[in-house]
Amino acid sequence: MFARYKCCLVEILLGTRLVSVVVFHRLRYRVATNKLNIKSNSKSESHKFNHSQLEFVSAQFSSSKGTMPPRIAQIRLVSSHPQVYAPCDDSFALVDALLADRTKLLNHHPSICMEIGSGSGYVITSLALILGSESKNAHYFATDMNPHATKVTRETLEAHGVHAELLTTNIASGLEKRLSGMVDLIVINPPYVPTPEDEVGSSGLSSAWAGGENGRSVIDKILPVADNLLSEKGWLYMLFLAENDPLQICLQMRDKGYGAKIIVQRSTEEETLHVIKFWRDPDIQIEGNEAGSGGKTAPQRGLDFLRSQISRLSFRETRQ
């Protein structure tokens, strides 16, 4: 065993496990084995990793003032199944976005929270832990079309001592009327990987990532459902791949009266991810009446900033 100190990074090799500690951040244990490439038909990109080959464990460290940061789900307590997508970079990016917005979320006082496509239950469990006792009256829902995922999500929730109402269904079928206009917070890590259309909606593990042409087939079905479910103060956190054309999605949501903001941008070896927050913006509804005022409205300025964020990251990727 050895320890190497460099700035605020400490790396410790324990047998086959590499432990990386970043001060005041989280600890992730990486199993030192090969990644499992899951190929998309004729494509050879590896977008998703098998949990048995790649594992991350998140833990929390106390700050210099001795206070504990908010809890998130621990990978060692996350249940698994061969046909259920395990937490990976996209899952971590979505939870990091919730952590970044935690203070705003607590002040938002969401009464009903939902995850569409819960998979292993890592995200919905983390959300419940992030909100914690300060949102003790919040009610949680989680859906997934994969029955194995529903079972695994339940086991993950129970292992962390939190509860959600679970439903095995496509997107939110069966809840759309019951929860129409009532959900204050929705989180979604959709099937976003570009694949042949005939792979979309397939059973088992591939349903977690097969997104059809440009990775948009499932995304374009989810967005209207989310619009129907969200309350007037509802927030939507959704993860996109650069190939999904997130700017066009933001423009599409803007046409429905939603503001948008990128909370997390992340480039991995395989993909460029954006976690975008959407909310109903009343100023957008009157933007047409203000167009002749000579200056840009707040929503227009926000859209310009969003466009610059996405284009900067895309430009940076093309130069690498």
Coordinates of C-alpha atoms in Angstrom, one line a residue:
M1 CA 0.0 0.0 0.0
F2 CA 1.2 3.5 -0.8
A3 CA -0.1 7.0 -0.4
R4 CA 0.7 9.8 -2.8
Y5 CA -0.1 13.4 -2.0
K6 CA -0.5 16.0 -4.7
C7 CA -2.3 19.3 -4.0
C8 CA -5.6 18.3 -2.5
L9 CA -5.6 14.8 -4.2
V10 CA -4.7 11.7 -2.3
E11 CA -4.6 8.4 -4.1
I12 CA -4.3 5.1 -2.2
L13 CA -3.9 1.7 -3.8
L14 CA -5.6 -1.0 -1.8
G15 CA -5.2 -4.3 -3.4
T16 CA -7.0 -3.9 -6.7
R17 CA -8.9 -0.8 -5.7
L18 CA -7.7 2.7 -6.3
V19 CA -9.1 5.2 -3.8
S20 CA -9.1 8.8 -4.9
V21 CA -9.9 11.4 -2.3
V22 CA -10.7 15.0 -3.2
V23 CA -10.9 17.2 -0.2
F24 CA -14.4 18.5 0.5
H25 CA -15.8 16.4 -2.3
R26 CA -16.7 12.8 -2.7
L27 CA -14.8 9.5 -2.7
R28 CA -15.1 7.1 -5.5
Y29 CA -13.6 3.6 -5.5
R30 CA -12.7 2.5 -8.9
V31 CA -12.4 -1.3 -9.5
A32 CA -9.2 -1.7 -11.5
T33 CA -10.5 -4.0 -14.2
N34 CA -11.3 -3.6 -17.8
K35 CA -14.4 -1.7 -19.0
L36 CA -17.1 -3.7 -20.7
N37 CA -17.9 -2.2 -24.1
I38 CA -21.5 -2.4 -25.0
K39 CA -21.8 -1.9 -28.8
S40 CA -24.8 -0.3 -30.4
N41 CA -25.5 -2.5 -33.5
S42 CA -22.9 -1.7 -36.1
K43 CA -21.5 1.2 -34.0
S44 CA -18.5 0.4 -31.8
E45 CA -18.8 3.2 -29.3
S46 CA -18.9 2.2 -25.7
H47 CA -21.5 4.4 -24.1
K48 CA -22.4 2.4 -21.1
F49 CA -20.4 0.2 -18.7
N50 CA -21.4 -2.9 -16.8
H51 CA -21.6 -2.6 -13.1
S52 CA -19.5 -5.7 -12.5
Q53 CA -16.6 -4.1 -14.5
L54 CA -16.8 -0.5 -13.3
E55 CA -17.9 0.6 -9.9
F56 CA -18.0 3.9 -8.3
V57 CA -18.7 4.4 -4.6
S58 CA -19.7 7.9 -3.4
A59 CA -19.1 9.0 0.1
Q60 CA -19.2 12.3 1.9
F61 CA -16.5 14.2 3.7
S62 CA -16.9 16.8 6.5
S63 CA -16.0 20.4 5.7
S64 CA -13.5 22.4 7.6
K65 CA -16.3 23.6 9.9
G66 CA -17.1 20.1 10.9
T67 CA -20.5 19.9 9.2
M68 CA -21.5 17.0 7.0
P69 CA -22.4 17.6 3.3
P70 CA -25.7 16.2 2.1
R71 CA -25.9 12.5 1.7
I72 CA -26.3 10.7 -1.6
A73 CA -26.8 7.1 -2.5
Q74 CA -23.9 4.8 -1.7
I75 CA -23.0 2.4 -4.6
R76 CA -22.3 -0.4 -2.2
L77 CA -26.0 -0.2 -1.2
V78 CA -27.3 0.1 -4.7
S79 CA -28.9 -3.1 -5.8
S80 CA -28.1 -4.6 -9.2
H81 CA -29.4 -7.0 -11.9
P82 CA -27.8 -8.1 -15.2
Q83 CA -30.7 -6.5 -17.1
V84 CA -30.6 -3.2 -15.2
Y85 CA -28.4 -0.2 -16.1
A86 CA -26.0 0.5 -13.3
P87 CA -24.9 4.0 -12.1
C88 CA -22.2 5.5 -14.4
D89 CA -21.0 9.0 -15.5
D90 CA -24.4 10.1 -16.7
S91 CA -26.0 9.1 -13.4
F92 CA -23.3 10.9 -11.4
A93 CA -23.7 14.1 -13.5
L94 CA -27.4 14.2 -12.8
V95 CA -26.9 13.8 -9.1
D96 CA -24.2 16.4 -9.2
A97 CA -26.7 18.8 -10.7
L98 CA -29.1 18.2 -7.9
L99 CA -26.3 18.7 -5.4
A100 CA -25.3 22.0 -7.1
D101 CA -28.9 23.2 -6.8
R102 CA -29.6 21.7 -3.3
T103 CA -30.2 25.1 -1.6
K104 CA -32.6 26.2 -4.3
L105 CA -34.4 22.8 -4.2
L106 CA -34.8 23.1 -0.4
N107 CA -36.2 26.6 -0.8
H108 CA -38.4 25.3 -3.6
H109 CA -40.2 23.0 -1.1
P110 CA -41.3 20.3 -3.7
S111 CA -44.3 18.3 -2.6
I112 CA -44.2 15.7 -5.3
C113 CA -41.0 14.5 -6.9
M114 CA -40.6 12.0 -9.7
E115 CA -37.9 10.1 -11.6
I116 CA -38.8 8.8 -15.1
G117 CA -36.6 5.8 -15.9
S118 CA -35.3 5.0 -12.5
G119 CA -33.0 2.1 -13.5
S120 CA -31.0 1.1 -10.4
G121 CA -32.7 3.7 -8.2
Y122 CA -29.5 5.6 -7.6
V123 CA -30.8 9.0 -8.7
I124 CA -34.3 8.9 -7.0
T125 CA -32.6 7.6 -3.8
S126 CA -30.0 10.4 -4.0
L127 CA -32.7 13.0 -4.5
A128 CA -34.6 11.8 -1.4
L129 CA -31.4 11.9 0.6
I130 CA -30.4 15.3 -0.7
L131 CA -33.7 16.8 0.3
G132 CA -33.7 14.8 3.5
S133 CA -35.7 15.7 6.6
E134 CA -36.0 19.3 5.4
S135 CA -38.5 18.1 2.8
K136 CA -40.0 15.4 5.0
N137 CA -43.5 16.0 3.5
A138 CA -42.3 15.3 -0.1
H139 CA -43.7 12.3 -1.8
Y140 CA -41.6 10.4 -4.4
F141 CA -42.5 8.5 -7.5
A142 CA -40.3 6.4 -9.8
T143 CA -41.2 4.7 -13.1
D144 CA -39.4 2.3 -15.4
M145 CA -40.6 0.1 -18.2
N146 CA -38.2 -2.7 -17.1
P147 CA -39.7 -4.8 -14.3
H148 CA -36.3 -5.7 -13.1
A149 CA -35.5 -2.0 -12.7
T150 CA -38.6 -1.5 -10.6
K151 CA -37.4 -4.3 -8.3
V152 CA -33.9 -3.1 -8.1
T153 CA -35.0 0.5 -7.4
R154 CA -37.2 -0.7 -4.5
E155 CA -34.2 -2.6 -3.0
T156 CA -32.0 0.4 -3.4
L157 CA -34.5 2.7 -1.7
E158 CA -35.0 0.3 1.2
A159 CA -31.3 -0.1 1.7
H160 CA -31.0 3.6 2.3
G161 CA -34.2 3.9 4.4
V162 CA -36.2 6.0 2.0
H163 CA -39.5 5.4 0.2
A164 CA -41.0 6.0 -3.2
E165 CA -44.1 4.9 -5.0
L166 CA -42.9 2.7 -7.9
L167 CA -44.7 1.8 -11.1
T168 CA -43.5 -0.4 -14.0
T169 CA -44.8 1.5 -17.0
N170 CA -43.7 3.3 -20.2
I171 CA -42.6 6.9 -19.2
A172 CA -45.5 7.8 -16.9
S173 CA -48.4 5.9 -18.3
G174 CA -51.0 5.4 -15.6
L175 CA -49.9 8.5 -13.7
E176 CA -50.5 11.2 -16.3
K177 CA -54.1 11.9 -15.2
R178 CA -53.5 11.3 -11.5
L179 CA -50.5 13.7 -11.3
S180 CA -51.3 16.1 -14.1
G181 CA -50.0 19.6 -13.2
M182 CA -49.0 18.4 -9.7
V183 CA -45.3 17.4 -9.9
D184 CA -42.9 20.0 -8.5
L185 CA -39.7 18.2 -9.5
I186 CA -38.9 15.7 -12.3
V187 CA -35.5 14.1 -12.9
I188 CA -34.7 12.1 -16.0
N189 CA -31.7 10.3 -17.4
P190 CA -33.3 9.2 -20.7
P191 CA -32.2 6.7 -23.3
Y192 CA -30.1 9.2 -25.3
V193 CA -27.6 7.1 -27.3
P194 CA -28.2 7.3 -31.1
T195 CA -29.2 3.8 -32.3
P196 CA -31.2 2.2 -35.1
E197 CA -34.9 2.9 -34.5
D198 CA -35.7 -0.8 -34.1
E199 CA -33.7 -0.9 -30.9
V200 CA -35.9 1.7 -29.2
G201 CA -38.2 0.3 -26.5
S202 CA -36.6 -3.1 -26.6
S203 CA -36.8 -5.1 -23.4
G204 CA -34.0 -5.5 -20.9
L205 CA -30.8 -3.5 -20.6
S206 CA -30.7 -1.9 -24.0
S207 CA -33.9 0.0 -23.2
A208 CA -31.8 2.1 -20.9
W209 CA -29.8 3.7 -23.6
A210 CA -31.3 3.0 -27.1
G211 CA -32.5 6.4 -28.2
G212 CA -33.1 6.0 -31.9
E213 CA -32.1 8.6 -34.5
N214 CA -29.9 11.3 -33.0
G215 CA -30.9 9.7 -29.6
R216 CA -34.1 11.8 -29.7
S217 CA -36.9 9.2 -30.3
V218 CA -37.6 8.6 -26.6
I219 CA -36.6 12.1 -25.5
D220 CA -39.2 13.6 -27.8
K221 CA -41.9 11.4 -26.3
I222 CA -40.9 12.2 -22.7
L223 CA -40.9 16.0 -23.0
P224 CA -44.7 16.4 -23.6
V225 CA -45.4 14.0 -20.7
A226 CA -43.1 16.0 -18.4
D227 CA -44.9 19.2 -19.6
N228 CA -48.3 17.7 -18.6
L229 CA -47.0 16.5 -15.2
L230 CA -45.2 19.6 -14.1
S231 CA -46.9 22.0 -11.7
E232 CA -46.9 25.8 -12.2
K233 CA -43.7 25.9 -10.1
G234 CA -42.4 22.6 -11.5
W235 CA -38.7 22.1 -12.3
L236 CA -37.3 19.5 -14.7
Y237 CA -33.7 18.3 -14.6
M238 CA -32.9 16.2 -17.7
L239 CA -29.6 14.9 -19.1
F240 CA -28.7 15.1 -22.8
L241 CA -25.9 14.0 -25.0
A242 CA -24.3 16.6 -27.3
E243 CA -25.6 14.6 -30.3
N244 CA -29.2 15.1 -29.1
D245 CA -28.9 18.8 -30.1
P246 CA -29.7 20.2 -26.6
L247 CA -30.0 23.7 -27.9
Q248 CA -32.8 22.7 -30.2
I249 CA -34.5 21.0 -27.3
C250 CA -34.2 24.2 -25.3
L251 CA -35.8 26.2 -28.1
Q252 CA -38.6 23.6 -28.3
M253 CA -39.2 23.9 -24.6
R254 CA -39.1 27.7 -24.9
D255 CA -42.0 27.6 -27.4
K256 CA -44.0 26.0 -24.5
G257 CA -43.0 28.8 -22.1
Y258 CA -40.0 27.2 -20.4
G259 CA -36.8 28.8 -19.4
A260 CA -33.6 26.7 -19.4
K261 CA -30.2 26.6 -17.7
I262 CA -27.3 24.3 -18.0
I263 CA -26.5 23.1 -14.4
V264 CA -23.7 20.6 -15.3
Q265 CA -21.6 20.1 -18.4
R266 CA -19.2 17.1 -18.5
S267 CA -17.0 15.5 -21.1
T268 CA -16.0 11.9 -20.6
E269 CA -13.9 9.6 -22.8
E270 CA -17.1 8.5 -24.7
E271 CA -19.5 11.4 -24.6
T272 CA -20.3 15.0 -23.8
L273 CA -23.1 15.4 -21.3
H274 CA -25.4 18.3 -20.4
V275 CA -27.7 18.4 -17.4
I276 CA -30.3 21.1 -18.2
K277 CA -32.9 22.5 -15.8
F278 CA -36.2 23.7 -17.2
W279 CA -38.9 25.8 -15.5
R280 CA -42.0 27.6 -16.5
D281 CA -41.0 31.2 -17.2
P282 CA -43.9 33.7 -17.3
D283 CA -41.7 36.3 -18.9
I284 CA -41.4 34.1 -22.1
Q285 CA -45.2 34.3 -22.5
I286 CA -45.0 38.1 -23.0
E287 CA -41.8 38.2 -24.8
G288 CA -43.5 39.0 -28.1
N289 CA -45.0 42.1 -26.6
E290 CA -41.6 43.3 -25.6
A291 CA -39.8 42.6 -28.8
G292 CA -40.2 46.2 -30.0
S293 CA -38.6 47.7 -26.8
G294 CA -35.2 47.8 -28.4
G295 CA -33.4 45.6 -25.8
K296 CA -33.3 41.9 -25.1
T297 CA -35.6 40.5 -22.5
A298 CA -34.3 38.4 -19.7
P299 CA -35.4 35.1 -21.4
Q300 CA -33.6 36.2 -24.6
R301 CA -30.4 36.9 -22.7
G302 CA -30.7 33.6 -20.9
L303 CA -31.1 31.8 -24.2
D304 CA -28.1 33.6 -25.6
F305 CA -26.0 32.5 -22.6
L306 CA -27.3 29.0 -23.0
R307 CA -26.3 29.0 -26.6
S308 CA -22.8 30.2 -25.8
Q309 CA -22.4 27.5 -23.1
I310 CA -23.3 24.7 -25.5
S311 CA -21.2 26.1 -28.4
R312 CA -18.1 26.6 -26.3
L313 CA -18.2 23.0 -25.1
S314 CA -18.8 21.7 -28.6
F315 CA -16.0 23.8 -30.0
R316 CA -13.6 22.6 -27.3
E317 CA -14.5 19.0 -28.1
T318 CA -13.8 19.4 -31.8
R319 CA -10.3 20.7 -31.1
Q320 CA -9.3 17.8 -28.9

